[in-house]
Short mmCIF file of C-alpha atoms in Angstrom, two decimals:
data_model
loop_
_atom_site.label_atom_id
_atom_site.label_comp_id
_atom_site.label_asym_id
_atom_site.label_seq_id
_atom_site.Cartn_x
_atom_site.Cartn_y
_atom_site.Cartn_z
CA MET A 134 -35.64 -14.60 -6.57
CA SER A 135 -33.52 -12.35 -4.30
CA ILE A 136 -32.53 -13.21 -0.76
CA ARG A 137 -34.61 -11.02 1.57
CA SER A 138 -33.20 -12.10 4.93
CA ILE A 139 -30.65 -14.39 6.55
CA SER A 140 -31.50 -16.17 9.80
CA VAL A 141 -28.58 -17.44 11.90
CA SER A 142 -29.70 -19.88 14.61
CA ASN A 143 -27.39 -21.04 17.41
CA VAL A 144 -24.34 -21.36 15.12
CA THR A 145 -21.20 -22.86 16.65
CA LYS A 146 -17.81 -23.43 15.05
CA ARG A 147 -14.92 -25.43 16.48
CA TYR A 148 -11.43 -25.94 15.12
CA GLY A 149 -10.23 -28.91 17.13
CA LEU A 150 -10.30 -27.82 20.77
CA HIS A 151 -10.65 -24.14 19.87
CA ARG A 152 -14.18 -22.72 19.88
CA ALA A 153 -14.37 -19.90 17.33
CA LEU A 154 -18.14 -19.33 17.64
CA ALA A 155 -20.46 -20.25 20.50
CA GLY A 156 -24.20 -20.34 19.77
CA VAL A 157 -24.54 -17.17 17.68
CA SER A 158 -28.05 -16.18 16.57
CA LEU A 159 -29.06 -13.09 14.57
CA GLU A 160 -31.18 -11.86 11.66
CA LEU A 161 -29.88 -9.89 8.66
CA ASP A 162 -32.38 -8.01 6.49
CA ALA A 163 -32.46 -6.56 2.98
CA GLY A 164 -31.87 -2.81 2.88
CA SER A 165 -29.84 -2.90 6.08
CA LEU A 166 -26.12 -2.58 6.76
CA CYS A 167 -24.93 -4.61 9.74
CA ALA A 168 -21.57 -3.73 11.27
CA LEU A 169 -19.96 -6.81 12.80
CA LEU A 170 -17.58 -5.54 15.48
CA GLY A 171 -15.22 -7.13 17.95
CA PRO A 172 -11.55 -7.53 18.86
CA ASN A 173 -9.17 -9.72 16.90
CA GLY A 174 -9.97 -13.38 17.45
CA ALA A 175 -13.63 -12.70 18.31
CA GLY A 176 -14.93 -14.95 15.51
CA LYS A 177 -15.98 -12.26 13.04
CA SER A 178 -14.23 -13.68 9.97
CA THR A 179 -15.39 -17.18 10.90
CA LEU A 180 -19.02 -16.03 10.97
CA LEU A 181 -18.59 -14.23 7.66
CA GLY A 182 -17.09 -17.39 6.17
CA ILE A 183 -20.06 -19.45 7.34
CA LEU A 184 -22.54 -16.95 5.88
CA SER A 185 -20.66 -17.05 2.57
CA THR A 186 -21.02 -20.90 2.53
CA LEU A 187 -17.21 -21.20 2.30
CA VAL A 188 -16.97 -22.44 5.92
CA ARG A 189 -19.16 -25.18 7.40
CA ALA A 190 -20.63 -24.58 10.86
CA SER A 191 -20.02 -27.26 13.50
CA SER A 192 -23.64 -26.94 14.63
CA GLY A 193 -26.61 -24.64 14.22
CA GLN A 194 -28.36 -23.45 11.08
CA VAL A 195 -28.25 -20.60 8.56
CA ALA A 196 -31.40 -20.00 6.48
CA TYR A 197 -31.42 -17.77 3.40
CA ARG A 198 -34.97 -16.59 2.86
CA ARG A 199 -36.69 -15.37 -0.30
CA ASP A 200 -40.21 -13.95 -0.40
CA ASP A 201 -41.48 -17.38 -1.46
CA GLY A 202 -39.46 -19.54 0.95
CA ASP A 203 -35.89 -20.58 1.74
CA GLU A 204 -33.18 -20.79 -0.92
CA ARG A 205 -31.94 -24.38 -0.85
CA ASP A 206 -30.10 -24.66 -4.16
CA PRO A 207 -26.38 -24.22 -3.27
CA LEU A 208 -25.41 -22.96 -6.73
CA ALA A 209 -28.28 -20.47 -6.92
CA LEU A 210 -27.43 -19.28 -3.41
CA ARG A 211 -23.75 -18.70 -4.14
CA ARG A 212 -24.64 -16.68 -7.22
CA GLN A 213 -26.42 -14.24 -4.91
CA ILE A 214 -23.48 -13.75 -2.52
CA GLY A 215 -20.58 -11.34 -3.03
CA VAL A 216 -17.57 -11.68 -0.72
CA LEU A 217 -14.66 -9.38 -0.03
CA ALA A 218 -12.17 -11.28 2.17
CA HIS A 219 -8.62 -10.72 3.38
CA SER A 220 -7.39 -12.40 0.20
CA SER A 221 -8.18 -10.58 -3.04
CA PHE A 222 -8.56 -13.89 -4.97
CA MET A 223 -6.92 -12.20 -7.96
CA TYR A 224 -4.53 -13.83 -10.42
CA GLY A 225 -1.31 -11.85 -10.34
CA GLU A 226 -0.34 -12.38 -13.99
CA LEU A 227 -3.73 -11.21 -15.28
CA THR A 228 -4.58 -7.54 -15.56
CA GLY A 229 -7.34 -6.07 -13.45
CA LEU A 230 -9.69 -6.09 -16.41
CA GLU A 231 -8.75 -9.66 -17.35
CA ASN A 232 -9.38 -10.83 -13.77
CA LEU A 233 -12.88 -9.39 -13.78
CA ALA A 234 -13.63 -10.73 -17.25
CA PHE A 235 -12.54 -14.19 -16.06
CA TYR A 236 -14.79 -14.07 -12.99
CA GLY A 237 -17.59 -12.70 -15.12
CA GLN A 238 -17.42 -15.80 -17.31
CA LEU A 239 -17.47 -18.05 -14.23
CA TYR A 240 -20.62 -16.36 -13.00
CA GLY A 241 -22.22 -16.23 -16.43
CA VAL A 242 -22.40 -12.43 -16.41
CA ALA A 243 -23.84 -11.03 -19.64
CA GLU A 244 -21.38 -8.74 -21.45
CA ALA A 245 -18.84 -9.40 -18.72
CA ARG A 246 -16.12 -7.14 -20.13
CA ALA A 247 -18.43 -4.12 -20.35
CA ARG A 248 -19.71 -4.81 -16.84
CA ALA A 249 -16.10 -5.05 -15.62
CA GLN A 250 -15.19 -1.72 -17.21
CA ALA A 251 -18.18 -0.04 -15.60
CA LEU A 252 -17.31 -1.41 -12.15
CA LEU A 253 -13.68 -0.35 -12.49
CA ASP A 254 -14.98 3.14 -13.21
CA ASP A 255 -17.17 2.92 -10.10
CA VAL A 256 -14.28 1.89 -7.84
CA GLU A 257 -12.06 4.49 -9.53
CA LEU A 258 -9.29 2.21 -10.74
CA ASP A 259 -7.65 4.22 -13.50
CA GLU A 260 -7.19 3.07 -17.10
CA ARG A 261 -3.45 2.47 -16.84
CA ALA A 262 -3.80 0.38 -13.68
CA ARG A 263 -6.63 -1.80 -14.97
CA ASN A 264 -4.45 -2.90 -17.89
CA ARG A 265 -1.44 -3.84 -15.74
CA PRO A 266 -0.83 -7.23 -14.09
CA ALA A 267 -2.54 -7.39 -10.69
CA ARG A 268 0.76 -8.43 -9.08
CA THR A 269 1.98 -4.83 -9.60
CA TYR A 270 -0.92 -3.34 -7.63
CA SER A 271 -0.66 -1.62 -4.27
CA ARG A 272 -2.80 -2.89 -1.38
CA GLY A 273 -5.34 -0.16 -1.99
CA MET A 274 -5.57 -0.90 -5.71
CA LEU A 275 -6.09 -4.61 -5.01
CA GLN A 276 -8.82 -3.71 -2.55
CA ARG A 277 -10.63 -1.66 -5.21
CA LEU A 278 -10.31 -4.50 -7.71
CA ALA A 279 -11.54 -7.05 -5.16
CA LEU A 280 -14.57 -4.88 -4.42
CA ALA A 281 -15.38 -4.76 -8.13
CA ARG A 282 -15.10 -8.57 -8.21
CA ALA A 283 -17.50 -8.88 -5.28
CA LEU A 284 -20.07 -6.70 -7.09
CA LEU A 285 -19.53 -8.17 -10.55
CA HIS A 286 -22.44 -10.64 -10.59
CA ASP A 287 -24.85 -8.16 -8.96
CA PRO A 288 -25.28 -10.14 -5.70
CA THR A 289 -28.12 -9.52 -3.27
CA VAL A 290 -25.90 -10.35 -0.27
CA LEU A 291 -22.60 -8.52 0.31
CA LEU A 292 -20.18 -9.84 2.97
CA LEU A 293 -17.17 -7.56 3.41
CA ASP A 294 -14.22 -8.29 5.70
CA GLU A 295 -12.21 -5.14 6.56
CA PRO A 296 -13.06 -3.51 3.19
CA PHE A 297 -11.40 -0.18 4.05
CA THR A 298 -7.94 -1.70 4.58
CA GLY A 299 -5.34 -0.04 2.36
CA LEU A 300 -7.69 2.61 0.99
CA ASP A 301 -6.79 6.29 1.07
CA ARG A 302 -9.38 8.90 2.03
CA THR A 303 -10.71 9.13 -1.53
CA GLY A 304 -10.97 5.35 -1.85
CA ALA A 305 -12.70 5.03 1.53
CA SER A 306 -15.20 7.70 0.51
CA SER A 307 -15.91 5.91 -2.79
CA LEU A 308 -16.45 2.62 -0.94
CA ALA A 309 -18.81 4.27 1.56
CA ASN A 310 -20.83 5.66 -1.37
CA ALA A 311 -20.94 2.20 -2.96
CA LEU A 312 -22.21 0.71 0.31
CA ALA A 313 -24.87 3.40 0.58
CA ASP A 314 -26.01 2.62 -2.98
CA ALA A 315 -26.07 -1.12 -2.22
CA LYS A 316 -28.15 -0.52 0.90
CA GLN A 317 -30.55 1.70 -1.02
CA SER A 318 -31.00 -1.05 -3.61
CA GLU A 319 -32.22 -3.45 -0.90
CA ARG A 320 -29.16 -5.68 -0.59
CA ILE A 321 -28.17 -7.42 2.63
CA LEU A 322 -24.84 -6.00 3.82
CA LEU A 323 -22.58 -7.34 6.55
CA VAL A 324 -19.35 -5.41 7.14
CA VAL A 325 -16.55 -6.55 9.44
CA THR A 326 -14.43 -3.50 10.25
CA HIS A 327 -12.37 -1.68 12.84
CA ASP A 328 -12.79 1.58 10.90
CA LEU A 329 -15.80 2.90 12.77
CA GLU A 330 -15.58 6.36 11.25
CA ALA A 331 -15.88 5.00 7.71
CA ILE A 332 -19.22 3.27 8.38
CA ALA A 333 -20.71 5.92 10.67
CA GLY A 334 -24.15 6.97 9.49
CA LEU A 335 -24.46 4.00 7.14
CA THR A 336 -24.88 1.37 9.82
CA ASP A 337 -28.37 0.71 11.20
CA HIS A 338 -27.59 -2.68 12.79
CA VAL A 339 -24.64 -3.41 15.11
CA VAL A 340 -23.50 -6.82 16.32
CA VAL A 341 -20.56 -7.25 18.71
CA LEU A 342 -18.72 -10.54 19.11
CA LYS A 343 -16.29 -11.34 21.90
CA ARG A 344 -14.54 -14.70 22.29
CA GLY A 345 -16.99 -16.26 19.86
CA LYS A 346 -20.12 -15.07 21.65
CA LEU A 347 -22.63 -12.43 20.59
CA VAL A 348 -22.39 -9.95 23.49
CA HIS A 349 -24.40 -7.05 22.06
CA GLU A 350 -26.88 -6.31 19.28
CA ASP A 351 -28.68 -3.08 18.47
CA ARG A 352 -30.77 -1.73 15.60
CA ARG A 353 -31.87 1.70 14.47
CA SER A 354 -35.18 2.27 12.70
CA GLN A 355 -34.91 2.80 8.95
CA ALA A 356 -38.50 4.01 8.63
CA VAL A 357 -38.84 7.05 10.88
CA GLY A 358 -36.99 10.27 11.63
CA ARG A 359 -34.79 12.55 9.55
CA ALA A 360 -32.05 11.06 7.38
CA ASP A 361 -29.36 12.36 9.72
CA GLU A 362 -31.02 10.59 12.64
CA LEU A 363 -30.91 7.19 11.00
CA GLY A 364 -27.94 4.94 11.57
CA PHE A 365 -25.27 4.95 14.26
CA SER A 366 -22.88 7.87 14.55
CA TYR A 367 -19.15 7.45 15.04
CA GLU A 368 -19.57 8.30 18.73
CA ASP A 369 -22.36 5.70 19.03
CA LEU A 370 -20.20 3.01 17.46
CA LYS A 371 -17.15 3.90 19.50
CA THR A 372 -19.14 3.80 22.75
CA ILE A 373 -20.76 0.45 21.86
CA TYR A 374 -17.40 -1.05 20.93
CA HIS A 375 -15.61 -0.02 24.10
CA GLN A 376 -18.50 -0.90 26.39
CA HIS A 377 -18.76 -4.44 25.11
CA THR A 378 -15.17 -5.37 24.25
CA GLY A 379 -13.27 -3.79 27.11
#
């Protein structure tokens, strides 16, 4: 059963004396793309890590809700989460295709190699590159491969940390299209980014963190109005960012 929403309730995270998050509460919904904004050190990556289950909160609760109740099985939950982090989590001596085939086996993906080939087509990693060791890849190529890894097991929750880093204009456009498709297919998307232009129009939910606190949250209706009225424009996002982080 797919995750339909994530409820974050008063989540705090401390690293020794440093408070990375201070009582953050929010709701993430299927079919919505939430842009998580804030300056460096605001706690964005920490929150993403907690939502991915890779980081344990110091206090507070995160509930992953299906239509028939909360998902409490840790293994079943992790199979529904795709993460793109600062690290690509790729093995340098394996080719791009071999990396995805390996992760496909870990996740129990049916016909993992065929699925990997299809995703490498989607992220536009060319045939020559996908058969070279990942250690020879540029930053942009690694980012494309890491995105394919995050999508490999068809997760219902996508958590992406600065996904546009290293991508050229073509790569950024391909990623934006992939995010639009994921949103259309009723996934939950959370994107940490400083590239406001890249997510303009796609984002219908904005959360701003500053010094570990949620200082602003806004949503746009997904049900009414013309398509070009839905979502936050680049100017909207830029204004929100500067108003609440300055």
